[in-house]
Short mmCIF file of C-alpha atoms and ligand atoms in Angstrom, two decimals:
data_model
loop_
_atom_site.label_atom_id
_atom_site.label_comp_id
_atom_site.label_asym_id
_atom_site.label_seq_id
_atom_site.Cartn_x
_atom_site.Cartn_y
_atom_site.Cartn_z
CA UNK A 24 -26.49 -18.65 15.31
CA UNK A 25 -28.30 -15.63 14.01
CA UNK A 26 -26.04 -12.65 13.52
CA UNK A 27 -27.19 -10.69 16.49
CA UNK A 28 -24.64 -8.35 17.92
CA UNK A 29 -22.26 -9.78 20.46
CA UNK A 30 -21.40 -8.42 23.86
CA UNK A 31 -17.64 -8.42 24.10
CA UNK A 32 -15.63 -7.81 27.23
CA UNK A 33 -12.21 -6.73 25.98
CA UNK A 34 -9.38 -7.10 28.45
CA UNK A 35 -5.97 -5.77 27.52
CA UNK A 36 -3.40 -4.21 29.81
CA UNK A 37 -2.72 -1.32 27.43
CA UNK A 38 -4.66 0.62 24.81
CA UNK A 39 -4.04 3.83 22.91
CA UNK A 40 -4.61 6.64 23.65
CA UNK A 41 -4.58 5.73 27.36
CA UNK A 42 -1.38 3.69 27.76
CA UNK A 43 1.10 2.12 25.37
CA UNK A 44 4.48 0.41 25.58
CA UNK A 45 4.39 -1.17 22.11
CA UNK A 46 2.14 -2.77 19.52
CA UNK A 47 -0.10 -4.29 22.18
CA UNK A 48 -1.28 -0.78 23.01
CA UNK A 49 -2.04 -0.06 19.36
CA UNK A 50 -4.14 -3.21 19.09
CA UNK A 51 -5.81 -2.64 22.47
CA UNK A 52 -7.04 0.74 21.25
CA UNK A 53 -7.90 -0.07 17.63
CA UNK A 54 -9.51 -3.50 17.71
CA UNK A 55 -12.33 -2.63 20.16
CA UNK A 56 -13.08 0.47 18.13
CA UNK A 57 -13.40 -1.48 14.89
CA UNK A 58 -15.47 -4.19 16.53
CA UNK A 59 -17.77 -1.45 17.77
CA UNK A 60 -17.91 -0.01 14.26
CA UNK A 61 -19.12 -3.45 13.14
CA UNK A 62 -22.06 -2.98 15.48
CA UNK A 63 -20.81 -5.00 18.48
CA UNK A 64 -21.28 -3.95 22.08
CA UNK A 65 -17.69 -3.71 23.33
CA UNK A 66 -16.46 -2.79 26.80
CA UNK A 67 -12.77 -2.20 27.43
CA UNK A 68 -11.35 -2.31 30.94
CA UNK A 69 -7.92 -0.94 31.85
CA UNK A 70 -5.96 -0.25 35.02
CA UNK A 71 -5.78 3.47 35.75
CA UNK A 72 -2.02 3.94 35.32
CA UNK A 73 -0.20 7.12 36.20
CA UNK A 74 0.27 8.02 32.50
CA UNK A 75 -3.45 7.65 31.99
CA UNK A 76 -4.35 9.69 35.03
CA UNK A 77 -2.02 12.47 33.94
CA UNK A 78 -3.92 12.87 30.68
CA UNK A 79 -6.60 14.73 32.62
CA UNK A 80 -9.41 12.66 31.07
CA UNK A 81 -12.92 13.48 32.01
CA UNK A 82 -13.91 10.49 34.15
CA UNK A 83 -17.04 9.60 36.10
CA UNK A 84 -16.74 7.70 39.35
CA UNK A 85 -19.12 4.74 39.03
CA UNK A 86 -18.32 3.07 42.33
CA UNK A 87 -16.07 3.72 45.26
CA UNK A 88 -14.27 1.06 47.26
CA UNK A 89 -15.75 -2.06 45.74
CA UNK A 90 -14.14 -5.19 47.18
CA UNK A 91 -11.78 -7.06 44.85
CA UNK A 92 -10.26 -10.40 45.88
CA UNK A 93 -6.48 -10.58 46.24
CA UNK A 94 -5.00 -13.54 48.08
CA UNK A 95 -6.82 -14.14 51.32
CA UNK A 96 -8.38 -10.70 51.46
CA UNK A 97 -10.50 -8.26 49.53
CA UNK A 98 -9.03 -4.87 48.76
CA UNK A 99 -11.02 -1.80 47.75
CA UNK A 100 -10.86 -0.29 44.27
CA UNK A 101 -12.69 2.49 42.49
CA UNK A 102 -14.39 2.05 39.14
CA UNK A 103 -14.30 4.95 36.73
CA UNK A 104 -15.67 5.41 33.27
CA UNK A 105 -14.86 7.79 30.45
CA UNK A 106 -17.45 10.52 30.42
CA UNK A 107 -17.50 11.44 26.75
CA UNK A 108 -19.72 9.57 24.36
CA UNK A 109 -17.74 7.18 22.19
CA UNK A 110 -18.15 4.06 20.09
CA UNK A 111 -17.48 1.79 23.05
CA UNK A 112 -17.33 2.12 26.83
CA UNK A 113 -13.99 2.30 28.63
CA UNK A 114 -13.75 1.54 32.34
CA UNK A 115 -10.77 1.97 34.63
CA UNK A 116 -9.76 0.13 37.78
CA UNK A 117 -8.29 2.64 40.18
CA UNK A 118 -5.95 1.57 42.92
CA UNK A 119 -3.13 4.00 43.46
CA UNK A 120 -0.60 1.68 45.15
CA UNK A 121 -0.81 -0.85 42.31
CA UNK A 122 -1.04 1.25 39.16
CA UNK A 123 0.14 4.79 39.72
CA UNK A 124 3.79 4.15 39.01
CA UNK A 125 6.27 5.63 36.54
CA UNK A 126 5.85 2.71 34.11
CA UNK A 127 3.35 0.01 33.23
CA UNK A 128 5.29 -3.15 34.04
CA UNK A 129 8.85 -2.46 35.09
CA UNK A 130 11.44 0.00 36.31
CA UNK A 131 15.15 0.21 35.41
CA UNK A 132 15.93 -2.72 37.73
CA UNK A 133 13.44 -4.99 35.98
CA UNK A 134 9.82 -6.11 36.31
CA UNK A 135 7.86 -4.78 39.28
CA UNK A 136 8.11 -7.38 42.05
CA UNK A 137 4.34 -7.51 42.49
CA UNK A 138 3.17 -7.93 38.90
CA UNK A 139 1.27 -11.08 39.81
CA UNK A 140 -0.65 -9.12 42.43
CA UNK A 141 -1.18 -6.18 40.08
CA UNK A 142 -2.62 -8.23 37.21
CA UNK A 143 -4.51 -10.65 39.42
CA UNK A 144 -6.19 -7.65 40.96
CA UNK A 145 -6.96 -6.23 37.52
CA UNK A 146 -8.40 -9.60 36.37
CA UNK A 147 -10.73 -9.99 39.33
CA UNK A 148 -11.66 -6.31 39.17
CA UNK A 149 -12.57 -6.61 35.48
CA UNK A 150 -14.96 -9.47 36.24
CA UNK A 151 -16.41 -7.51 39.13
CA UNK A 152 -16.94 -4.48 36.92
CA UNK A 153 -18.87 -6.53 34.36
CA UNK A 154 -21.18 -7.71 37.14
CA UNK A 155 -21.43 -4.27 38.66
CA UNK A 156 -22.52 -2.60 35.43
CA UNK A 157 -24.78 -5.52 34.49
CA UNK A 158 -22.82 -6.49 31.38
CA UNK A 159 -23.28 -10.18 30.62
CA UNK A 160 -20.67 -10.86 27.93
CA UNK A 161 -20.96 -13.44 25.15
CA UNK A 162 -17.21 -13.27 24.64
CA UNK A 163 -14.33 -12.29 26.85
CA UNK A 164 -11.32 -11.50 24.70
CA UNK A 165 -8.07 -11.53 26.70
CA UNK A 166 -4.63 -10.42 25.53
CA UNK A 167 -1.23 -11.68 26.66
CA UNK A 168 -0.14 -12.94 30.08
CA UNK A 169 -1.46 -9.90 31.97
CA UNK A 170 -5.00 -11.18 31.37
CA UNK A 171 -4.21 -14.90 31.20
CA UNK A 172 -5.70 -15.55 34.60
CA UNK A 173 -9.18 -14.47 33.51
CA UNK A 174 -10.07 -17.67 31.58
CA UNK A 175 -9.03 -19.79 34.59
CA UNK A 176 -11.10 -17.62 36.93
CA UNK A 177 -14.11 -17.79 34.64
CA UNK A 178 -13.88 -21.59 34.50
CA UNK A 179 -13.12 -21.74 38.24
CA UNK A 180 -14.29 -19.33 40.90
CA UNK A 181 -16.75 -17.54 38.58
CA UNK A 182 -18.11 -20.64 36.78
CA UNK A 183 -21.44 -20.58 38.56
CA UNK A 184 -21.79 -16.83 38.40
CA UNK A 185 -24.82 -15.98 36.24
CA UNK A 186 -22.92 -13.14 34.54
CA UNK A 187 -20.38 -15.56 33.08
CA UNK A 188 -22.29 -18.86 32.87
CA UNK A 189 -22.62 -18.67 29.07
CA UNK A 190 -19.47 -16.80 28.16
CA UNK A 191 -16.90 -17.99 25.59
CA UNK A 192 -13.23 -17.16 25.93
CA UNK A 193 -10.76 -16.02 23.30
CA UNK A 194 -7.11 -15.48 24.16
CA UNK A 195 -4.64 -13.65 21.92
CA UNK A 196 -0.90 -14.17 22.14
CA UNK A 197 0.90 -11.03 21.06
CA UNK A 198 4.30 -12.28 22.08
CA UNK A 199 5.12 -15.74 23.36
CA UNK A 200 8.35 -14.42 24.87
CA UNK A 201 6.43 -12.95 27.80
CA UNK A 202 4.93 -15.82 29.73
CA UNK A 203 3.87 -14.34 33.07
CA UNK A 204 5.93 -16.77 35.15
CA UNK A 205 5.65 -16.61 38.96
CA UNK A 206 6.64 -18.90 41.85
CA UNK A 207 4.08 -21.54 42.76
CA UNK A 208 4.09 -20.36 46.36
CA UNK A 209 2.16 -17.34 45.10
CA UNK A 210 -0.76 -19.33 43.72
CA UNK A 211 -2.90 -18.31 46.70
CA UNK A 212 -2.79 -14.72 45.39
CA UNK A 213 -4.91 -15.73 42.39
CA UNK A 214 -7.63 -17.42 44.44
CA UNK A 215 -7.38 -20.58 42.29
CA UNK A 216 -7.39 -24.00 43.92
CA UNK A 217 -4.08 -25.83 43.61
CA UNK A 218 -5.74 -29.18 43.03
CA UNK A 219 -7.89 -27.94 40.21
CA UNK A 220 -5.45 -25.66 38.40
CA UNK A 221 -1.82 -26.36 39.32
CA UNK A 222 -0.98 -29.35 37.14
CA UNK A 223 0.57 -29.91 33.69
CA UNK A 224 -2.81 -29.68 31.92
CA UNK A 225 -3.48 -26.46 33.81
CA UNK A 226 -1.36 -23.39 34.47
CA UNK A 227 1.61 -25.25 35.93
CA UNK A 228 4.74 -24.73 33.89
CA UNK A 229 7.96 -26.38 35.07
CA UNK A 230 6.72 -26.18 38.65
CA UNK A 231 5.86 -22.50 38.33
CA UNK A 232 2.73 -20.54 37.52
CA UNK A 233 2.44 -19.33 33.92
CA UNK A 234 -0.36 -16.88 33.27
CA UNK A 235 0.24 -17.14 29.52
CA UNK A 236 -0.32 -20.88 29.74
CA UNK A 237 -3.44 -20.27 31.79
CA UNK A 238 -4.79 -18.11 28.98
CA UNK A 239 -3.98 -20.77 26.40
CA UNK A 240 -5.39 -23.81 28.18
CA UNK A 241 -8.58 -22.33 29.64
CA UNK A 242 -9.75 -20.47 26.52
CA UNK A 243 -12.00 -21.79 23.77
CA UNK A 244 -9.84 -20.34 21.02
CA UNK A 245 -6.29 -19.03 20.93
CA UNK A 246 -5.23 -16.51 18.36
CA UNK A 247 -2.00 -14.83 17.52
CA UNK A 248 -1.27 -11.83 15.39
CA UNK A 249 -0.18 -13.28 12.05
CA UNK A 250 -0.76 -16.56 10.21
CA UNK A 251 2.95 -17.36 10.00
CA UNK A 252 3.51 -16.77 13.72
CA UNK A 253 0.55 -19.07 14.44
CA UNK A 254 2.49 -21.84 12.71
CA UNK A 255 5.88 -20.84 14.14
CA UNK A 256 4.82 -20.97 17.79
CA UNK A 257 3.87 -24.60 17.34
CA UNK A 258 7.54 -25.41 16.68
CA UNK A 259 10.35 -25.76 19.24
CA UNK A 260 12.34 -23.00 17.52
CA UNK A 261 9.71 -20.31 18.20
CA UNK A 262 7.35 -21.83 20.77
CA UNK A 263 9.60 -21.01 23.73
CA UNK A 264 8.37 -24.10 25.54
CA UNK A 265 4.67 -23.55 24.77
CA UNK A 266 4.78 -25.44 21.43
CA UNK A 267 3.51 -28.69 22.96
CA UNK A 268 0.33 -27.27 24.45
CA UNK A 269 -0.32 -25.24 21.32
CA UNK A 270 0.16 -28.21 19.00
CA UNK A 271 -2.23 -30.18 21.13
CA UNK A 272 -4.89 -27.55 20.46
CA UNK A 273 -3.88 -26.79 16.90
CA UNK A 274 -7.47 -26.85 15.60
CA UNK A 275 -8.21 -23.95 17.88
CA UNK A 276 -5.12 -21.84 17.16
CA UNK A 277 -5.68 -19.06 14.64
CA UNK A 278 -3.48 -16.38 13.08
CA UNK A 279 -5.18 -13.04 12.43
CA UNK A 280 -3.01 -10.25 11.15
CA UNK A 281 -3.14 -6.96 13.03
CA UNK A 282 -4.41 -3.92 11.25
CA UNK A 283 -3.11 -0.37 11.00
CA UNK A 284 -4.92 2.63 12.40
CA UNK A 285 -4.83 4.75 9.26
CA UNK A 286 -6.41 7.67 11.12
CA UNK A 287 -3.12 8.04 12.97
CA UNK A 288 -0.75 6.55 10.40
CA UNK A 289 -1.37 8.19 7.05
CA UNK A 290 1.21 10.53 5.47
CA UNK A 291 -1.49 12.59 3.79
CA UNK A 292 -2.85 13.81 7.14
CA UNK A 293 -0.20 13.03 9.74
CA UNK A 294 -0.13 15.99 12.14
CA UNK A 295 3.38 15.17 13.37
CA UNK A 296 5.00 15.70 9.96
CA UNK A 297 6.55 18.92 8.70
CA UNK A 298 4.95 18.18 5.31
CA UNK A 299 2.28 15.74 4.22
CA UNK A 300 2.29 13.68 1.04
CA UNK A 301 0.60 10.86 -0.84
CA UNK A 302 1.30 8.43 -3.68
CA UNK A 303 0.23 10.99 -6.30
CA UNK A 304 2.46 13.73 -4.88
CA UNK A 305 5.58 12.61 -3.09
CA UNK A 306 7.21 16.04 -2.74
CA UNK A 307 6.35 16.22 0.96
CA UNK A 308 8.36 13.08 1.65
CA UNK A 309 11.52 14.83 0.50
CA UNK A 310 10.75 17.70 2.86
CA UNK A 311 10.22 15.24 5.72
CA UNK A 312 13.63 13.73 5.02
CA UNK A 313 15.33 17.10 4.92
CA UNK A 314 13.68 18.18 8.18
CA UNK A 315 14.66 14.90 9.86
CA UNK A 316 18.29 15.23 8.78
CA UNK A 317 18.36 18.75 10.27
CA UNK A 318 16.44 17.81 13.42
CA UNK A 319 18.80 14.95 14.27
CA UNK A 320 21.96 16.87 13.42
CA UNK A 321 23.14 14.73 10.51
CA UNK A 322 25.37 16.19 7.81
CA UNK A 323 23.28 18.20 5.38
CA UNK A 324 24.69 16.12 2.53
CA UNK A 325 22.83 13.13 3.96
CA UNK A 326 19.66 14.53 2.39
CA UNK A 327 20.98 13.21 -0.93
CA UNK A 328 22.08 9.86 0.49
CA UNK A 329 20.02 6.80 1.45
CA UNK A 330 18.65 7.22 4.96
CA UNK A 331 17.92 4.10 7.03
CA UNK A 332 15.52 4.31 9.97
CA UNK A 333 14.84 2.14 13.03
CA UNK A 334 11.94 2.60 15.47
CA UNK A 335 11.96 -0.13 18.04
CA UNK A 336 11.83 -1.34 21.58
CA UNK A 337 15.42 -2.04 22.59
CA UNK A 338 15.06 -5.72 23.34
CA UNK A 339 16.90 -8.88 22.29
CA UNK A 340 13.83 -9.80 20.19
CA UNK A 341 14.37 -6.86 17.88
CA UNK A 342 17.81 -7.83 16.52
CA UNK A 343 19.66 -4.59 17.22
CA UNK A 344 22.77 -6.69 17.65
CA UNK A 345 22.57 -7.40 13.93
CA UNK A 346 22.36 -3.68 13.18
CA UNK A 347 25.45 -3.07 15.31
CA UNK A 348 27.29 -5.70 13.29
CA UNK A 349 26.55 -4.08 9.93
CA UNK A 350 26.99 -0.45 10.94
CA UNK A 351 30.64 -0.20 9.85
CA UNK A 352 30.34 -1.61 6.33
CA UNK A 353 27.08 0.22 5.65
CA UNK A 354 27.87 3.67 7.00
CA UNK A 355 31.26 3.54 5.29
CA UNK A 356 29.29 3.91 2.07
CA UNK A 357 28.13 7.31 3.25
CA UNK A 358 24.68 6.09 4.20
CA UNK A 359 22.69 7.68 7.05
CA UNK A 360 21.18 5.80 9.99
CA UNK A 361 18.68 7.10 12.55
CA UNK A 362 17.56 5.01 15.51
CA UNK A 363 14.74 5.73 17.93
CA UNK A 364 14.45 3.21 20.73
CA UNK A 365 13.68 2.71 24.35
CA UNK A 366 14.12 -0.22 26.71
CA UNK A 367 17.29 -2.13 27.58
CA UNK A 368 20.04 0.07 28.96
CA UNK A 369 22.61 -2.48 27.83
CA UNK A 370 21.54 -2.17 24.19
CA UNK A 371 21.42 1.61 24.60
CA UNK A 372 25.04 1.61 25.80
CA UNK A 373 26.18 -0.53 22.89
CA UNK A 374 24.59 1.80 20.36
CA UNK A 375 25.96 4.87 22.11
CA UNK A 376 29.45 3.38 22.01
CA UNK A 377 29.63 3.27 18.20
CA UNK A 378 28.17 6.75 17.72
CA UNK A 379 31.39 8.82 17.78
CA UNK A 380 32.82 6.84 14.86
CA UNK A 381 29.89 7.89 12.68
CA UNK A 382 29.32 11.50 13.61
CA UNK A 383 27.09 13.27 11.13
CA UNK A 384 25.88 10.02 9.59
CA UNK A 385 24.24 8.39 12.55
CA UNK A 386 21.75 9.64 15.13
CA UNK A 387 20.29 7.82 18.12
CA UNK A 388 17.55 8.96 20.42
CA UNK A 389 16.88 6.90 23.52
CA UNK A 390 13.26 7.73 24.27
CA UNK A 391 9.70 6.69 23.69
CA UNK A 392 8.73 9.52 21.39
CA UNK A 393 5.55 9.10 19.36
CA UNK A 394 5.94 12.23 17.17
CA UNK A 395 9.55 11.37 16.33
CA UNK A 396 8.49 7.80 15.46
CA UNK A 397 6.19 9.31 12.83
CA UNK A 398 8.86 11.68 11.53
CA UNK A 399 11.40 8.86 11.13
CA UNK A 400 8.93 6.55 9.44
CA UNK A 401 8.10 9.38 7.02
CA UNK A 402 11.57 10.85 6.57
CA UNK A 403 13.69 7.71 6.14
CA UNK A 404 14.07 5.93 2.80
CA UNK A 405 14.11 2.47 4.36
CA UNK A 406 12.99 1.03 7.67
CA UNK A 407 15.09 -1.78 9.11
CA UNK A 408 13.25 -4.45 11.13
CA UNK A 409 15.73 -7.28 11.71
CA UNK A 410 13.75 -8.97 14.51
CA UNK A 411 14.80 -12.46 15.64
CA UNK A 412 11.09 -13.23 15.77
CA UNK A 413 8.13 -10.95 15.22
CA UNK A 414 4.55 -12.00 15.98
CA UNK A 415 3.15 -9.31 13.69
CA UNK A 416 5.11 -6.08 13.78
CA UNK A 417 3.41 -2.81 13.04
CA UNK A 418 6.23 -0.48 12.05
CA UNK A 419 6.86 -2.26 8.73
CA UNK A 420 3.18 -1.83 7.89
CA UNK A 421 3.35 1.87 8.78
CA UNK A 422 6.50 2.18 6.67
CA UNK A 423 4.75 0.70 3.63
CA UNK A 424 2.03 3.32 3.83
CA UNK A 425 4.67 6.08 4.10
CA UNK A 426 6.61 4.96 1.03
CA UNK A 427 9.49 3.97 3.30
CA UNK A 428 10.74 0.64 2.04
CA UNK A 429 10.88 -2.04 4.76
CA UNK A 430 13.86 -4.35 5.03
CA UNK A 431 13.00 -7.19 7.38
CA UNK A 432 13.95 -10.61 8.65
CA UNK A 433 11.62 -13.11 6.95
CA UNK A 434 9.82 -14.21 10.09
CA UNK A 435 6.31 -14.06 11.61
CA UNK A 436 4.19 -11.11 10.57
CA UNK A 437 7.15 -9.47 8.83
CA UNK A 438 7.18 -12.32 6.34
CA UNK A 439 3.39 -12.15 5.94
CA UNK A 440 3.32 -8.42 5.17
CA UNK A 441 6.48 -7.65 3.21
CA UNK A 442 6.78 -8.98 -0.33
CA UNK A 443 10.30 -9.27 -1.72
CA UNK A 444 10.87 -6.89 -4.61
CA UNK A 445 11.18 -8.63 -7.96
CA UNK A 446 12.83 -6.31 -10.50
CA UNK A 447 11.86 -8.46 -13.48
CA UNK A 448 8.15 -7.94 -12.78
CA UNK A 449 8.51 -4.70 -10.82
CA UNK A 450 6.46 -6.34 -8.10
CA UNK A 451 6.96 -6.45 -4.35
CA UNK A 452 7.19 -3.82 -1.66
CA UNK A 453 10.39 -4.43 0.28
CA UNK A 454 13.35 -6.65 1.05
CA UNK A 455 13.68 -9.71 3.28
CA UNK A 456 16.58 -11.71 4.59
CA UNK A 457 16.99 -15.13 6.07
CA UNK A 458 18.61 -16.78 7.99
CA UNK A 459 18.91 -14.47 10.97
CA UNK A 460 22.59 -13.68 10.47
CA UNK A 461 24.48 -10.48 9.84
CA UNK A 462 25.83 -11.72 6.50
CA UNK A 463 22.32 -12.24 5.12
CA UNK A 464 21.23 -8.89 6.58
CA UNK A 465 24.18 -7.10 5.00
CA UNK A 466 23.50 -8.69 1.61
CA UNK A 467 19.89 -7.54 1.74
CA UNK A 468 20.90 -3.97 2.63
CA UNK A 469 23.42 -3.92 -0.22
CA UNK A 470 20.80 -5.21 -2.61
CA UNK A 471 18.33 -2.55 -1.46
CA UNK A 472 20.97 0.18 -1.79
CA UNK A 473 21.67 -0.99 -5.30
CA UNK A 474 18.01 -0.47 -6.25
CA UNK A 475 17.92 2.83 -4.40
CA UNK A 476 20.40 4.23 -6.89
CA UNK A 477 17.87 3.59 -9.66
CA UNK A 478 15.34 6.35 -9.03
CA UNK A 479 12.64 4.92 -11.22
CA UNK A 480 12.73 1.42 -9.76
CA UNK A 481 12.89 2.77 -6.24
CA UNK A 482 9.85 4.89 -6.83
CA UNK A 483 8.02 1.80 -8.09
CA UNK A 484 8.87 -0.10 -4.89
CA UNK A 485 7.66 2.83 -2.80
CA UNK A 486 4.40 3.05 -4.72
CA UNK A 487 3.82 -0.69 -4.44
CA UNK A 488 4.11 -0.34 -0.68
CA UNK A 489 1.87 2.70 -0.47
CA UNK A 490 -0.94 0.72 -2.05
CA UNK A 491 -0.90 -1.86 0.73
CA UNK A 492 -4.11 -1.92 2.74
CA UNK A 493 -3.90 -3.34 6.22
CA UNK A 494 -6.94 -1.56 7.53
CA UNK A 495 -8.46 -2.79 10.78
CA UNK A 496 -11.89 -3.32 9.27
CA UNK A 497 -10.72 -6.57 7.67
CA UNK A 498 -8.99 -7.93 10.78
CA UNK A 499 -11.89 -6.94 13.03
CA UNK A 500 -14.23 -8.86 10.71
CA UNK A 501 -12.01 -11.94 11.06
CA UNK A 502 -12.18 -11.68 14.86
CA UNK A 503 -15.92 -11.31 14.69
CA UNK A 504 -16.22 -14.44 12.52
CA UNK A 505 -14.07 -16.27 15.02
CA UNK A 506 -16.16 -15.09 18.00
CA UNK A 507 -19.28 -16.29 16.22
CA UNK A 508 -17.80 -19.68 15.44
CA UNK A 509 -16.70 -20.09 19.06
CA UNK A 510 -20.14 -19.13 20.34
CA UNK A 511 -21.72 -21.57 17.84
CA UNK A 512 -19.41 -24.36 18.95
CA UNK A 513 -20.89 -24.26 22.44
CA UNK A 514 -24.63 -24.31 21.93
CA UNK A 515 -25.10 -24.74 25.69
CA UNK A 516 -23.92 -21.21 26.00
CA UNK A 517 -26.92 -19.70 24.20
CA UNK A 518 -26.92 -16.03 23.54
CA UNK A 519 -29.81 -14.41 25.40
P1 LIG B 602 6.34 -4.43 19.60
O1 LIG B 602 4.93 -4.41 20.04
O2 LIG B 602 6.97 -5.77 19.69
O3 LIG B 602 7.16 -3.38 20.23
P2 LIG B 602 5.29 -3.51 17.02
O4 LIG B 602 6.00 -3.22 15.73
O5 LIG B 602 4.07 -4.34 16.96
O6 LIG B 602 6.37 -4.11 18.02
O7 LIG B 602 4.79 -2.15 17.68
C1 LIG B 602 5.65 -1.18 18.15
C2 LIG B 602 4.84 0.09 18.34
O8 LIG B 602 5.53 0.91 19.26
C3 LIG B 602 4.69 0.90 17.08
O9 LIG B 602 3.52 1.67 17.16
C4 LIG B 602 5.94 1.79 17.13
O10 LIG B 602 5.80 2.96 16.38
C5 LIG B 602 6.02 2.07 18.60
N1 LIG B 602 7.36 2.33 19.12
C6 LIG B 602 8.34 1.44 19.37
N2 LIG B 602 9.42 2.05 19.91
C7 LIG B 602 9.11 3.35 20.01
C8 LIG B 602 9.78 4.50 20.51
N3 LIG B 602 11.01 4.41 21.02
N4 LIG B 602 9.14 5.69 20.47
C9 LIG B 602 7.89 5.77 19.96
N5 LIG B 602 7.20 4.73 19.47
C10 LIG B 602 7.79 3.54 19.51
C1 LIG B 603 3.79 -7.73 20.31
C2 LIG B 603 4.67 -8.21 19.17
C3 LIG B 603 4.45 -7.48 17.88
C4 LIG B 603 2.97 -7.26 17.61
C5 LIG B 603 2.34 -6.58 18.81
C6 LIG B 603 0.86 -6.31 18.62
O1 LIG B 603 4.35 -6.72 21.06
O2 LIG B 603 6.03 -8.18 19.53
O3 LIG B 603 5.01 -8.20 16.81
O4 LIG B 603 2.81 -6.47 16.45
O5 LIG B 603 2.47 -7.37 19.94
O6 LIG B 603 0.15 -7.49 18.36
#
C-alpha cells in the first residue's frame, strides 16, 4: 500500500482533557493527537459526561435527536463537536440520562447498573456519527471493553453499510481485568443476533456476554500496552481467562508501549510545581520536596530524609496491601511516605487505620487530584509501584522524567520501562522486585535506601532516569505501522 494518510476513527471511553479515571484517559487524549501529528485524519468520539460538560467547552451542535439503536428501540441523541480548530476532530454523544452522572462508570455502590446500555448506545452512536459526518474510516481503533462491541457491530449489523465496508479493526487491551461481563439475557440490548454472535468463538464467555472478548475476536489485530504484558496475557497467570483466545490469535497480538505526554509531564515546565528543574539544575527538585513536606503536614525534618511517594488508583491490582505490610519496618527508619489515591473505600479505610501510628511521617490524601499527583511525583525521592500486574503503567515513566526513582514489581510495562540499577556499571534507572511478596518488596526498598545514603550514586540513578525518552511520537509511529500492515493484509478492503 502506498503511504497515503489513513482515516482513523478512534473510540475510547475517556480522553484527557475531557475525562479521565486513569491511564486510559491519558492514552485516549495523547495517541490521537500524535497520530494526527503524523499526518493522519483522526476523529475521536466520546460520550458527553458531566465532568466534560462542566468544563464549559465551546461546542457546536451538529445534529439534534438523531436516532440511535438500543435494544428494540431507537433513542434520540445529540451530536456535538468541539468548535476550536485543533489537530483532530472531537465529537461528543449527548444523552443526559446516560452520561451526565457524577462519575464515568460507577458510584460508591459499584458499577452503574446500566453500563451495557450506556456503552452499547455510545458504540452505535459512534458508528452513526461517522456516517452522519461522511467519514469513511480505513481503521477503527477501539479501546477496552467499553468499545468492544464495535467490532462485532461492524462485522454484523453494519457489515453491508458502505461507510464501513472496507474498514479494518484494531482493538487495544489496556487492562484485561475489566472484561465487560453482562448477563446473556441482555444480548438484545446490543442488537446482535444470538445465533451469529453468542457462542464460544464469539462474545460468549462462560454463558455470559463479554464485551472485551467481543473486541478481541472480531478485530483484525489486538494490541496491548507493553511487550511484556502482551506475552503475559497469553498465560493462565495473567490472562484472567482470556489466555486461550489470545493464544489462538497470537500472530495478531502486539505489545506497543504507551508514551508520555511530555507537554504535561516535564519538570522543567510543569505549571503545578512550586519550582521547576531539569537534569542540569536539580535545585528546584529540593524545593518541590520541601514544599510537599509542608503542604502535607509532615515533620519538617523529613525534608532531609528519604521520601517515598505513591500515586495510584486504590484497587487490588495496585498492590497497596503490600505497602501496608511494609509500612512499619520502613517508617521505623524515619522515612517519609505520601500516598495519593482514589477508588476502593475498603483500601482507603485500611490506609487510614495505620495513619495515627506514623504521624508526621506519613500523609494520605483520598482524592483524584491532578496537581497534587504532579507535586508528589516531583517532590518524592522514590515512587513505589508494587502492582500485582501492570499492563503498562504511566506513573513510573513520569517519575523517571522527574528524577524520582521508581521502585516497582517486575511485571508488565513496569518491567519493560524500569532498568534495575547496577552499581558496578552505574547503569539502570530504578529498582525492581519479584516475586510479588512483601519480603521481596521490603528487600528492594532497603536496597534502594542504602543507595539513597550515597549522594553521588543516587544522583547518577536520578540522571539515568531523567534521560529516558518515552515520547508518544515513537509509539504513535508503531501504531501507524500496525494500521498499515492490517490494511495491507486485507487487500479487498482497498483504501479509496
Ligand atoms: P491505571 O491506568 O491502571 O490507573 P497508569 O499508571 O497507567 O495506571 O495511569 C494512572 C494515571 O492516573 C496517571 O496519569 C496518574 O498520574 C493518574 N492518577 C492515578 N491516581 C490518581 C489520583 N488519585 N489523583 C490524580 N491522578 C491520579
Ligand atoms: C490501564 C492499565 C495501565 C495502563 C493504562 C493505559 O489502566 O492499568 O497499566 O498504563 O491502562 O494504557
